Short mmCIF file of the C-alpha atoms (twelve columns), coordinates in Angstrom:
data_MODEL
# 
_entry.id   MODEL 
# 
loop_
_atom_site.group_PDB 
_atom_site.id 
_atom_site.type_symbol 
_atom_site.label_atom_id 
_atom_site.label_alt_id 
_atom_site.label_comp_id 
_atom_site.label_asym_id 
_atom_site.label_seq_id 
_atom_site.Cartn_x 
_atom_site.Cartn_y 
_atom_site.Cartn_z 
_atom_site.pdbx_PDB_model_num 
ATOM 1   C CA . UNK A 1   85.165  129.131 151.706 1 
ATOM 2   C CA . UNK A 2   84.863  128.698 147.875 1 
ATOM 3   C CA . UNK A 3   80.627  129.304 148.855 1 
ATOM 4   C CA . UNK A 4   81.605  131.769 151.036 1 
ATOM 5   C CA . UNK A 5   83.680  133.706 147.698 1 
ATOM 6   C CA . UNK A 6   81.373  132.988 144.704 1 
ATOM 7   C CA . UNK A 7   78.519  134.580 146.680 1 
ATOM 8   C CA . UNK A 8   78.458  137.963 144.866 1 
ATOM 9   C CA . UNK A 9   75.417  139.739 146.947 1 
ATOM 10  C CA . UNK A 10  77.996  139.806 149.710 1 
ATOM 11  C CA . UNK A 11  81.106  141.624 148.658 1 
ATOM 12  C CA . UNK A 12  78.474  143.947 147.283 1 
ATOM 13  C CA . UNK A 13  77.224  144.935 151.024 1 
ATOM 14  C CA . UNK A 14  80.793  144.784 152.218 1 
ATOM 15  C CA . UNK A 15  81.830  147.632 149.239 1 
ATOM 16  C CA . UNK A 16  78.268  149.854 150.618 1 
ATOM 17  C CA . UNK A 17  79.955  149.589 154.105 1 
ATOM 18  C CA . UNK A 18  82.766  150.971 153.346 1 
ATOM 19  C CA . UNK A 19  81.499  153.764 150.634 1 
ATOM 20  C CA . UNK A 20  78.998  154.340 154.143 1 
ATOM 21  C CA . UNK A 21  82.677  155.728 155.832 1 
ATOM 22  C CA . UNK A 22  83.370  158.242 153.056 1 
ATOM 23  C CA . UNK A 23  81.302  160.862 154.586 1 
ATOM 24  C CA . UNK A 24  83.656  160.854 157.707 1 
ATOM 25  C CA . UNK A 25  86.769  160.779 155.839 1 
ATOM 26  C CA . UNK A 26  85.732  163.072 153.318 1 
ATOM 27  C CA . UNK A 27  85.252  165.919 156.025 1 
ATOM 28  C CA . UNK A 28  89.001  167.324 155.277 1 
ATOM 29  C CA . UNK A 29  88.190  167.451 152.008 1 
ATOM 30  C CA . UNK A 30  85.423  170.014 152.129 1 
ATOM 31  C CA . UNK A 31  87.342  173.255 150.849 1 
ATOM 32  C CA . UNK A 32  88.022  171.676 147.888 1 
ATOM 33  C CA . UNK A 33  85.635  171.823 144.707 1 
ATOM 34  C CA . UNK A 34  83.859  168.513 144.221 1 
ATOM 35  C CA . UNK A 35  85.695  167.811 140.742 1 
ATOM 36  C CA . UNK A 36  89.096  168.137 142.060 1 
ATOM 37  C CA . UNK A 37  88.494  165.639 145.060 1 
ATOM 38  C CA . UNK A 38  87.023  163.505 142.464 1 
ATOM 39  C CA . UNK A 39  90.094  163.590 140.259 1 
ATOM 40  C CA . UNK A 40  92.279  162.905 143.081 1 
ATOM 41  C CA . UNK A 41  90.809  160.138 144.574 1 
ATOM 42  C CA . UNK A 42  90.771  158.753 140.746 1 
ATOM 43  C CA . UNK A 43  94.366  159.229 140.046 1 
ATOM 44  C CA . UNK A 44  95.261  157.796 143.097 1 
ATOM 45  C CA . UNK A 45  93.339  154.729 142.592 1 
ATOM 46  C CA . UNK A 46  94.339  154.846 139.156 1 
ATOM 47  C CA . UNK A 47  98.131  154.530 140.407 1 
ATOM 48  C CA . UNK A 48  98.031  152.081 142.603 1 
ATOM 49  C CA . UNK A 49  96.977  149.850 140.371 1 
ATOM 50  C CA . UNK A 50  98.860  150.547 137.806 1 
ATOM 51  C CA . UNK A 51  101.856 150.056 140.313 1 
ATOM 52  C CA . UNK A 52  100.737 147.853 142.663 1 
ATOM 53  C CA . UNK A 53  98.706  145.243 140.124 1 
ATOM 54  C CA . UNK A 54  99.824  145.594 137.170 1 
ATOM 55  C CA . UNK A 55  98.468  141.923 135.489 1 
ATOM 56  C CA . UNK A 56  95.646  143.492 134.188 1 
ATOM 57  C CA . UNK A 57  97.356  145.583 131.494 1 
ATOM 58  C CA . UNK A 58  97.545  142.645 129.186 1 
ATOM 59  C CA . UNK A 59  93.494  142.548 129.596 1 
ATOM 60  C CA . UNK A 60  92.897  145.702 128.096 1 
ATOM 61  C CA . UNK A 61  93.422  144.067 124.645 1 
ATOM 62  C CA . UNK A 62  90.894  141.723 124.709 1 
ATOM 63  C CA . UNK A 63  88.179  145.313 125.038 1 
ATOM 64  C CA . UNK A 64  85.549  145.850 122.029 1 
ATOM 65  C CA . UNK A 65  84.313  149.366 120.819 1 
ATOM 66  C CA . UNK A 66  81.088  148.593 122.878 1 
ATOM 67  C CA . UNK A 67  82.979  147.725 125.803 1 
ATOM 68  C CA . UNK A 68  85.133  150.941 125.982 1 
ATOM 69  C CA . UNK A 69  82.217  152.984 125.409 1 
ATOM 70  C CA . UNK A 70  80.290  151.376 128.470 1 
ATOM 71  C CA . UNK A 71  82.867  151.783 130.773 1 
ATOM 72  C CA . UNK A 72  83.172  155.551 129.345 1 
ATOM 73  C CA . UNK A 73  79.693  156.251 130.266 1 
ATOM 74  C CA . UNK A 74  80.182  154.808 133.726 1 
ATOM 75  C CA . UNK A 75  83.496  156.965 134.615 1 
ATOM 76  C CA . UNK A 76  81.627  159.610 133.453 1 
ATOM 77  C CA . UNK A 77  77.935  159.242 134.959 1 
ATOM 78  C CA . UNK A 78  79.113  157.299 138.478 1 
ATOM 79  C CA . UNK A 79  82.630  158.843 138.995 1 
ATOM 80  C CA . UNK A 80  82.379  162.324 137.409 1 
ATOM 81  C CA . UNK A 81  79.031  163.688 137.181 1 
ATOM 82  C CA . UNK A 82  76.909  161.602 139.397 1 
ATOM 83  C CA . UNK A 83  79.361  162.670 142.495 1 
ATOM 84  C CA . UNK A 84  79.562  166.442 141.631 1 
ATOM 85  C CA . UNK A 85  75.953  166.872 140.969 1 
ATOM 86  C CA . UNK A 86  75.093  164.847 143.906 1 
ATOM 87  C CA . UNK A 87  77.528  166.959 146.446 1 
ATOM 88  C CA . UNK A 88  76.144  170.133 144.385 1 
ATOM 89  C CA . UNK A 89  72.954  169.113 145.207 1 
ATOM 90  C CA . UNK A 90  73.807  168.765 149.057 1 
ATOM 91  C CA . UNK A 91  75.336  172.135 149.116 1 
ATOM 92  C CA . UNK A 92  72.091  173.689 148.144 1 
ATOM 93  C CA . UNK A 93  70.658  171.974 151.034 1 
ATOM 94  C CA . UNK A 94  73.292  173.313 153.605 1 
ATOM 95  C CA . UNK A 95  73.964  169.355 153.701 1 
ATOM 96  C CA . UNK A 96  70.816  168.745 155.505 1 
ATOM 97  C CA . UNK A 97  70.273  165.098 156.519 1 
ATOM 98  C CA . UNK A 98  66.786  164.657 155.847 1 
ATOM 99  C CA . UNK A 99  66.319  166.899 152.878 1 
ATOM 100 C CA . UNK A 100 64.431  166.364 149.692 1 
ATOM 101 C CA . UNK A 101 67.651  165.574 148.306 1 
ATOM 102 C CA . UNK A 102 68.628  162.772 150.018 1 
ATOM 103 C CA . UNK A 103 65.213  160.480 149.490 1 
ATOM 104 C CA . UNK A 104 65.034  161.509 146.116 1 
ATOM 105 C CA . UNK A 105 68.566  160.098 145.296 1 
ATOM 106 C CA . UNK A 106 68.465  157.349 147.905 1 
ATOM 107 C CA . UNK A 107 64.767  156.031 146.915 1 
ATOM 108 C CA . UNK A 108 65.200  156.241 142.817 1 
ATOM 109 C CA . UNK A 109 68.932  154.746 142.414 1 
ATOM 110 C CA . UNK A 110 67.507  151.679 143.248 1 
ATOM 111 C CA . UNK A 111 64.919  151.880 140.984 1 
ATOM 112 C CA . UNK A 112 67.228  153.281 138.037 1 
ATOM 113 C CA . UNK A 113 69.308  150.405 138.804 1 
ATOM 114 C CA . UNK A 114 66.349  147.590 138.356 1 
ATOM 115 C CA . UNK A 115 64.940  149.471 135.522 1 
ATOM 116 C CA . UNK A 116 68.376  149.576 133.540 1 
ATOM 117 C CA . UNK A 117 69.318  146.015 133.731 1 
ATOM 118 C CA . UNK A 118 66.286  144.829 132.800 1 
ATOM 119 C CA . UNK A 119 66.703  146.649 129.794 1 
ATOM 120 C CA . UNK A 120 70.231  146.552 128.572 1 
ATOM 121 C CA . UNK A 121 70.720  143.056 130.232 1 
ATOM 122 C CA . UNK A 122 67.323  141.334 129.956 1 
ATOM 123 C CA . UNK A 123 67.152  140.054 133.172 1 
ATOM 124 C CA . UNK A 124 63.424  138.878 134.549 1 
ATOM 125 C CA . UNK A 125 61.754  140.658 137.741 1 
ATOM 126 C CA . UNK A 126 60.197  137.951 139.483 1 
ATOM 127 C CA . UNK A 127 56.906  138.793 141.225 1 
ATOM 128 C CA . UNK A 128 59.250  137.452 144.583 1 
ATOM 129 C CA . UNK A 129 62.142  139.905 143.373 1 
ATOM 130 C CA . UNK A 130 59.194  142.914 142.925 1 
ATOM 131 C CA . UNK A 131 57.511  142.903 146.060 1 
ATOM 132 C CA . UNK A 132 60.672  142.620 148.466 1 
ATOM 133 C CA . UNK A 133 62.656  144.990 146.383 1 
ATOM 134 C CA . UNK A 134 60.053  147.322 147.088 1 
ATOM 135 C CA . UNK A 135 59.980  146.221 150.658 1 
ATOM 136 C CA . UNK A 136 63.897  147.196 150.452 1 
ATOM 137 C CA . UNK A 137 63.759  150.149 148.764 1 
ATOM 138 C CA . UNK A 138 60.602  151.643 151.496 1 
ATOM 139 C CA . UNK A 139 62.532  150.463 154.252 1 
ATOM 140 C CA . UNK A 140 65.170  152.717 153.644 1 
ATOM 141 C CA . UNK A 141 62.956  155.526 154.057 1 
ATOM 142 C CA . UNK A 142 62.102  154.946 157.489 1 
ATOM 143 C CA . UNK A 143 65.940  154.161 158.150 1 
ATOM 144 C CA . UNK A 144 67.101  157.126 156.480 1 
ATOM 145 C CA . UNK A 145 64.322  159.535 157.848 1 
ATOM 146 C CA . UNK A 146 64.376  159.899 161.742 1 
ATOM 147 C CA . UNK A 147 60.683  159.829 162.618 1 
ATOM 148 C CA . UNK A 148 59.479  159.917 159.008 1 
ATOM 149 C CA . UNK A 149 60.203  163.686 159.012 1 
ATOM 150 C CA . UNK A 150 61.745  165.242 155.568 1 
ATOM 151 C CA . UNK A 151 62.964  168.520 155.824 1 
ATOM 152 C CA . UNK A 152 61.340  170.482 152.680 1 
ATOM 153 C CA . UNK A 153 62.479  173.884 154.080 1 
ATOM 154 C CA . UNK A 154 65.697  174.057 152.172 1 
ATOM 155 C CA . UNK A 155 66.066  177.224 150.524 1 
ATOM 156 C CA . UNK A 156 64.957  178.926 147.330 1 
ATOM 157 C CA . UNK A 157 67.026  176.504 145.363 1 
ATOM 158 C CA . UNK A 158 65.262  173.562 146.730 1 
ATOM 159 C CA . UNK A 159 63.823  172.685 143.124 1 
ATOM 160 C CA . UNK A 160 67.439  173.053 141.671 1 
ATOM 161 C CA . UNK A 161 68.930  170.896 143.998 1 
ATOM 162 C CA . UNK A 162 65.968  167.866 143.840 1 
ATOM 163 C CA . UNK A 163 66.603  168.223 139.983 1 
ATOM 164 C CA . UNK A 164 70.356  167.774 140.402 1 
ATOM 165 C CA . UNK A 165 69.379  164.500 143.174 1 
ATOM 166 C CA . UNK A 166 67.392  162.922 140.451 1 
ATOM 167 C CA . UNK A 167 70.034  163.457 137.797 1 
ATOM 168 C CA . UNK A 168 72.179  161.664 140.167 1 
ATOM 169 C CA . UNK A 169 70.480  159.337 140.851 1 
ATOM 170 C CA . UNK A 170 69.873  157.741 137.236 1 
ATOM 171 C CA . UNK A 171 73.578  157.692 136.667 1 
ATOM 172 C CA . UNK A 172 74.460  155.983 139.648 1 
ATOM 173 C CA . UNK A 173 71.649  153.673 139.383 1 
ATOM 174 C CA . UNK A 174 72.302  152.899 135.400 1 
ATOM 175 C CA . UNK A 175 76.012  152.500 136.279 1 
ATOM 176 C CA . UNK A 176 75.362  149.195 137.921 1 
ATOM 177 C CA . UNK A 177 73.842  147.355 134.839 1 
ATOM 178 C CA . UNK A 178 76.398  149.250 132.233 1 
ATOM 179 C CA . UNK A 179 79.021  147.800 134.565 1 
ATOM 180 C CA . UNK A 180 77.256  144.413 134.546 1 
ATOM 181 C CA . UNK A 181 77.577  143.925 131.161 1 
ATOM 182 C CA . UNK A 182 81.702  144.893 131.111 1 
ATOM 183 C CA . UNK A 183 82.336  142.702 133.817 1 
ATOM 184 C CA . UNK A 184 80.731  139.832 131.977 1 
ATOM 185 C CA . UNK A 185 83.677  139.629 129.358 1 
ATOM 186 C CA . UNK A 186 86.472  141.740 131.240 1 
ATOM 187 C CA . UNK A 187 88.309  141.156 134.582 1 
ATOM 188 C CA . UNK A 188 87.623  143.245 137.629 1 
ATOM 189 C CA . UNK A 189 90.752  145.325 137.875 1 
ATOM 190 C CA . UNK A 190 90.243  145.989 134.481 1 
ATOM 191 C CA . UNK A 191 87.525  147.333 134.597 1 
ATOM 192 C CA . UNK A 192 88.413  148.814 137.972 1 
ATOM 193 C CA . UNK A 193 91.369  150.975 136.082 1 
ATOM 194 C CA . UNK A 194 89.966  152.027 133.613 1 
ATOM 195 C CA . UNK A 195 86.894  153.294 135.435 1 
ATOM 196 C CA . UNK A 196 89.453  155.668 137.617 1 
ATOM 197 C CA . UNK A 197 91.720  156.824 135.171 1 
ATOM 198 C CA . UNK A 198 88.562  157.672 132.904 1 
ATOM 199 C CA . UNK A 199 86.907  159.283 135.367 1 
ATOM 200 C CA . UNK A 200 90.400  161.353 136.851 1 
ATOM 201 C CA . UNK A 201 89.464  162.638 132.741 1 
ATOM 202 C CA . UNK A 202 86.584  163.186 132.914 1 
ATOM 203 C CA . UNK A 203 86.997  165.034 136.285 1 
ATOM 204 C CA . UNK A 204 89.836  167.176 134.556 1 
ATOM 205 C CA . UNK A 205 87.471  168.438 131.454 1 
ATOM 206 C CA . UNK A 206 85.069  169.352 134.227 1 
ATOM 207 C CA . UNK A 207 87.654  171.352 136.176 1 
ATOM 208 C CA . UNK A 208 89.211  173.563 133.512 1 
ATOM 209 C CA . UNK A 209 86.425  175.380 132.204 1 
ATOM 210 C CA . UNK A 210 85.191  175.902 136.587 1 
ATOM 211 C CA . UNK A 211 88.775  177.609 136.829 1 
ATOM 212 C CA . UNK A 212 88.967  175.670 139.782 1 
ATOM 213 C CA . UNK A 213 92.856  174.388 138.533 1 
ATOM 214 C CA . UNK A 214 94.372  176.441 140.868 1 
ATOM 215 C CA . UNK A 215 92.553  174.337 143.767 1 
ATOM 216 C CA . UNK A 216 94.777  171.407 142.443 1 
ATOM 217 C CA . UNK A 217 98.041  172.179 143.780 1 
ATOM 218 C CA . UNK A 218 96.727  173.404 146.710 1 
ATOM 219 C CA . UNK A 219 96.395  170.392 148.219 1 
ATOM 220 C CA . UNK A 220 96.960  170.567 152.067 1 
ATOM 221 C CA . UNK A 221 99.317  167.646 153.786 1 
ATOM 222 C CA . UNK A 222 96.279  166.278 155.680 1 
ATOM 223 C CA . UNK A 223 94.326  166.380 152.322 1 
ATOM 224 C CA . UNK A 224 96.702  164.712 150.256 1 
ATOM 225 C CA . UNK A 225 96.977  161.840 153.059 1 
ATOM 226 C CA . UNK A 226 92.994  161.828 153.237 1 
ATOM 227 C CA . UNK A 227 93.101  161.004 149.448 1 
ATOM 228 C CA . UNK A 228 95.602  158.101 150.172 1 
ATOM 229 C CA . UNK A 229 93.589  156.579 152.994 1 
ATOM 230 C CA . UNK A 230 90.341  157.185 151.014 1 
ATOM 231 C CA . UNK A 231 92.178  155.312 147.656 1 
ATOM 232 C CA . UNK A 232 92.916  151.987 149.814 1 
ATOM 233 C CA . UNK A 233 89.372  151.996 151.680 1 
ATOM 234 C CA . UNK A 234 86.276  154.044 150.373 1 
ATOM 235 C CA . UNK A 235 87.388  154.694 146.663 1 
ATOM 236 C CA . UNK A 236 89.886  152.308 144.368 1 
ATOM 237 C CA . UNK A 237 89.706  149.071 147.097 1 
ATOM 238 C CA . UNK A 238 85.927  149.692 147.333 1 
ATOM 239 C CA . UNK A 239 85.154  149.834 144.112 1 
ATOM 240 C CA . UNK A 240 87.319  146.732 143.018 1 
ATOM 241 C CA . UNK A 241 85.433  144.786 146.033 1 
ATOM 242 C CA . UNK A 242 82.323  146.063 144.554 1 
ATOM 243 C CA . UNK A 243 82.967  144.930 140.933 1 
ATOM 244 C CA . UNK A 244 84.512  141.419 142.313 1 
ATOM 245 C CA . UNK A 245 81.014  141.211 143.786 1 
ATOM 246 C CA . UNK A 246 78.417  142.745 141.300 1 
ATOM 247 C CA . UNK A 247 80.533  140.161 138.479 1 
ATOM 248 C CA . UNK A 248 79.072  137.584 140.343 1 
ATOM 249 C CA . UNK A 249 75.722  138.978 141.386 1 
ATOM 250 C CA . UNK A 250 72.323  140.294 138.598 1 
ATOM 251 C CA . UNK A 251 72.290  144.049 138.482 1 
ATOM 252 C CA . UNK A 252 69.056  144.038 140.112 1 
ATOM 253 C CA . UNK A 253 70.336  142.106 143.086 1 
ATOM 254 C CA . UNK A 254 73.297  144.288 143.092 1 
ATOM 255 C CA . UNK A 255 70.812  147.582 142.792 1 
ATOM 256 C CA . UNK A 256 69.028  146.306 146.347 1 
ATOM 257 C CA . UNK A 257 72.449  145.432 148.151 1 
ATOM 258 C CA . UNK A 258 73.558  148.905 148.011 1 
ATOM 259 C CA . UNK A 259 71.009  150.034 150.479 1 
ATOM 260 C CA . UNK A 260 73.549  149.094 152.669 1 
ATOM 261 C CA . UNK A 261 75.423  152.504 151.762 1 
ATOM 262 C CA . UNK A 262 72.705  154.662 153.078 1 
ATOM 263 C CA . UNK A 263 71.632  152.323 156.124 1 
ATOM 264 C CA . UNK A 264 75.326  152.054 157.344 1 
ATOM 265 C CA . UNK A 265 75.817  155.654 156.851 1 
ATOM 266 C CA . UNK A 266 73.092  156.152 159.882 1 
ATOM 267 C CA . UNK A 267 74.890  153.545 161.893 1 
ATOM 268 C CA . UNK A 268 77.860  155.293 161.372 1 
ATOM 269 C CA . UNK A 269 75.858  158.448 162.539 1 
ATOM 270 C CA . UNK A 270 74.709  156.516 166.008 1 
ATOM 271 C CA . UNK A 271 78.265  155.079 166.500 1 
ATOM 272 C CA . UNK A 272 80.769  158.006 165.509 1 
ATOM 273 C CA . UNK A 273 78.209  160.703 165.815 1 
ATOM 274 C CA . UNK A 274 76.244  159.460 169.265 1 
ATOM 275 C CA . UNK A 275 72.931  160.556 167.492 1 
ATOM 276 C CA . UNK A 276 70.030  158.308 168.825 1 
ATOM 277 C CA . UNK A 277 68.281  155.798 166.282 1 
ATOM 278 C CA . UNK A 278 64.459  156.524 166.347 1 
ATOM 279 C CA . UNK A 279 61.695  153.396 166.679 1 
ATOM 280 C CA . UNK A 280 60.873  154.080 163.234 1 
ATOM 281 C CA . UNK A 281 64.849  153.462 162.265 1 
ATOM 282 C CA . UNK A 282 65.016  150.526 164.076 1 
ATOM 283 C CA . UNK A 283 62.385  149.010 162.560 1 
ATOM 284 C CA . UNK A 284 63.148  150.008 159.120 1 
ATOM 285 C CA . UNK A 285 66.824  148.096 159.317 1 
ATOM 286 C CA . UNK A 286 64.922  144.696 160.695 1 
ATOM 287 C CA . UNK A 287 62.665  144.830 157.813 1 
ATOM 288 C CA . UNK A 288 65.803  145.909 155.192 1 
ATOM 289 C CA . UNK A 289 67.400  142.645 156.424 1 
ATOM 290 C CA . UNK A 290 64.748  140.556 156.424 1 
ATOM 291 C CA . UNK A 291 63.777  141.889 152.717 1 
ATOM 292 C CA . UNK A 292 68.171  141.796 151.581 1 
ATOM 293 C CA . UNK A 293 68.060  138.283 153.045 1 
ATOM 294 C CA . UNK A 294 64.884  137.093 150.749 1 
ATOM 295 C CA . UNK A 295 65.867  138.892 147.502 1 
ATOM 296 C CA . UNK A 296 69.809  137.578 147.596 1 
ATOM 297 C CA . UNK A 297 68.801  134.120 148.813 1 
ATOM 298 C CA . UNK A 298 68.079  132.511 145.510 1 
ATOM 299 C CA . UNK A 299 69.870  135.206 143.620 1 
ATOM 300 C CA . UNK A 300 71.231  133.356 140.991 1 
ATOM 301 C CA . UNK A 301 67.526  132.416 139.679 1 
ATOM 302 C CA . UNK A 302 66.584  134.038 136.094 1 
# 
């Protein structure tokens, strides 16, 4: 069991799993402007910790300048920005599945993610790591896109929208080496709460000047209770099972085991949704396993 909890790589896949389930719970949700759902699900999170777990307060001493200015940039790249321009993006796209969006944030997150910790933390690509990383990162191309088909008929604001994917991308894929290098000196939940309450901020400066504060008392009775089941699965309990894992795991390894989130998110589309996996799907999660399996198996290699 104490194998079983030190190995990082896994709580990682189990957090993608359950950020995969967001897209179903989030359906409620879609009248409401992408900030304020945002700043919701971040004061909620926010909350419960501070009520529920409360040991972590003390922790908050022990932070440096640098340290509050990394996890800054994370609550405002992966919980603030990242999201809105990423749903903004998706928008543009009538939420098309297999848009230019979606493999354009998908495909360079990864790659963000590698590139980032290599440079703020120094860690070494292995020729081993660099070939079935890229194996990972191409297989979720033919998982993500049903018969290799990408739908480039969006709409005049195609451009906008692939601009907006991109941006997204980098901050969600630089988010997992800035958060690396927090977690090395400060606790999960510490980290945790201070990522939601700075991004419920964040979320807030980005909401005022939209004039969208009227949407936040608005709040319907099955939205509010989406928020509270999204806070205890997809959002604060995710995200601390995600930290508990990526402490324990490289960034880079970390930046390959999150192509779960995209490949459960089409299981999740065969299961819930009854829509058919294609050949090319099929064999694009065999070869994702096969390539998660050989870059976390000696993960803890320099």
């Amino acid at each position: 069991m104490k194998k079983l909890l030190a190995f990082g790589p896994l709580f990682v896949i189990i957090a993608a799993m359950l950020w995969a389930l967001d897209g179903v719970l989030r359906i409620s949700l879609g009248t409401l402007p992408p900030a304020v759902t945002v700043f919701y699900s971040d004061l909620f999170g926010f909350i419960a910790l501070l009520v529920i777990v409360k040991t972590w307060v003390g922790d908050l001493k022990k932070m440096t300048k640098k340290e509050w200015i990394a996890i800054a940039i994370v609550a405002l790249f992966s919980e603030a920005l990242g999201t809105i321009l990423y749903t903004t993006a998706l928008q543009m796209t009538k939420f098309l599945p297999y848009s230019v969006v979606v493999i354009l944030e998908q495909q360079l997150q990864p790659i963000f993610g590698i590139i980032t910790a290599v440079i703020l933390l120094k860690e070494k690509i292995t020729k081993d790591f660099f070939i079935w990383a890229a194996v990972a990162i191409l297989s979720i191309y033919l998982v993500t896109f049903k018969n290799l088909q990408v739908d480039l008929q969006t709409g005049s604001q195609t451009i906008v929208a692939a601009v907006l994917a991109v941006s997204s991308g980098i901050m969600w894929g630089s988010s997992t080496a800035i958060s690396k290098y927090v977690l090395n000196k400060i606790k999960v939940l510490t980290v945790t709460a201070e990522r939601f309450s700075l991004g419920a901020f964040f979320a807030l400066l980005i909401i005022i000047p939209q004039n969208h504060t009227q949407s936040l008392f608005h709040l319907t009775a099955t939205q509010f209770w989406t928020l509270i089941v999204i806070t205890f699965s997809t959002g604060m309990v995710a995200t601390a099972i995600y930290y508990y894992g990526l402490k324990r795991t490289p960034a880079r390894v970390s930046s390959i085991c999150e192509l779960t989130f995209p490949a459960a998110a089409v299981l999740i589309d065969y299961f819930y949704y009854h829509n058919a996996l294609s050949f090319t799907q099929i064999v694009g999660f065999l070869i994702l396993i096969v390539s998660m399996t050989q870059v976390t198996k000696n993960f803890g290699k320099k």
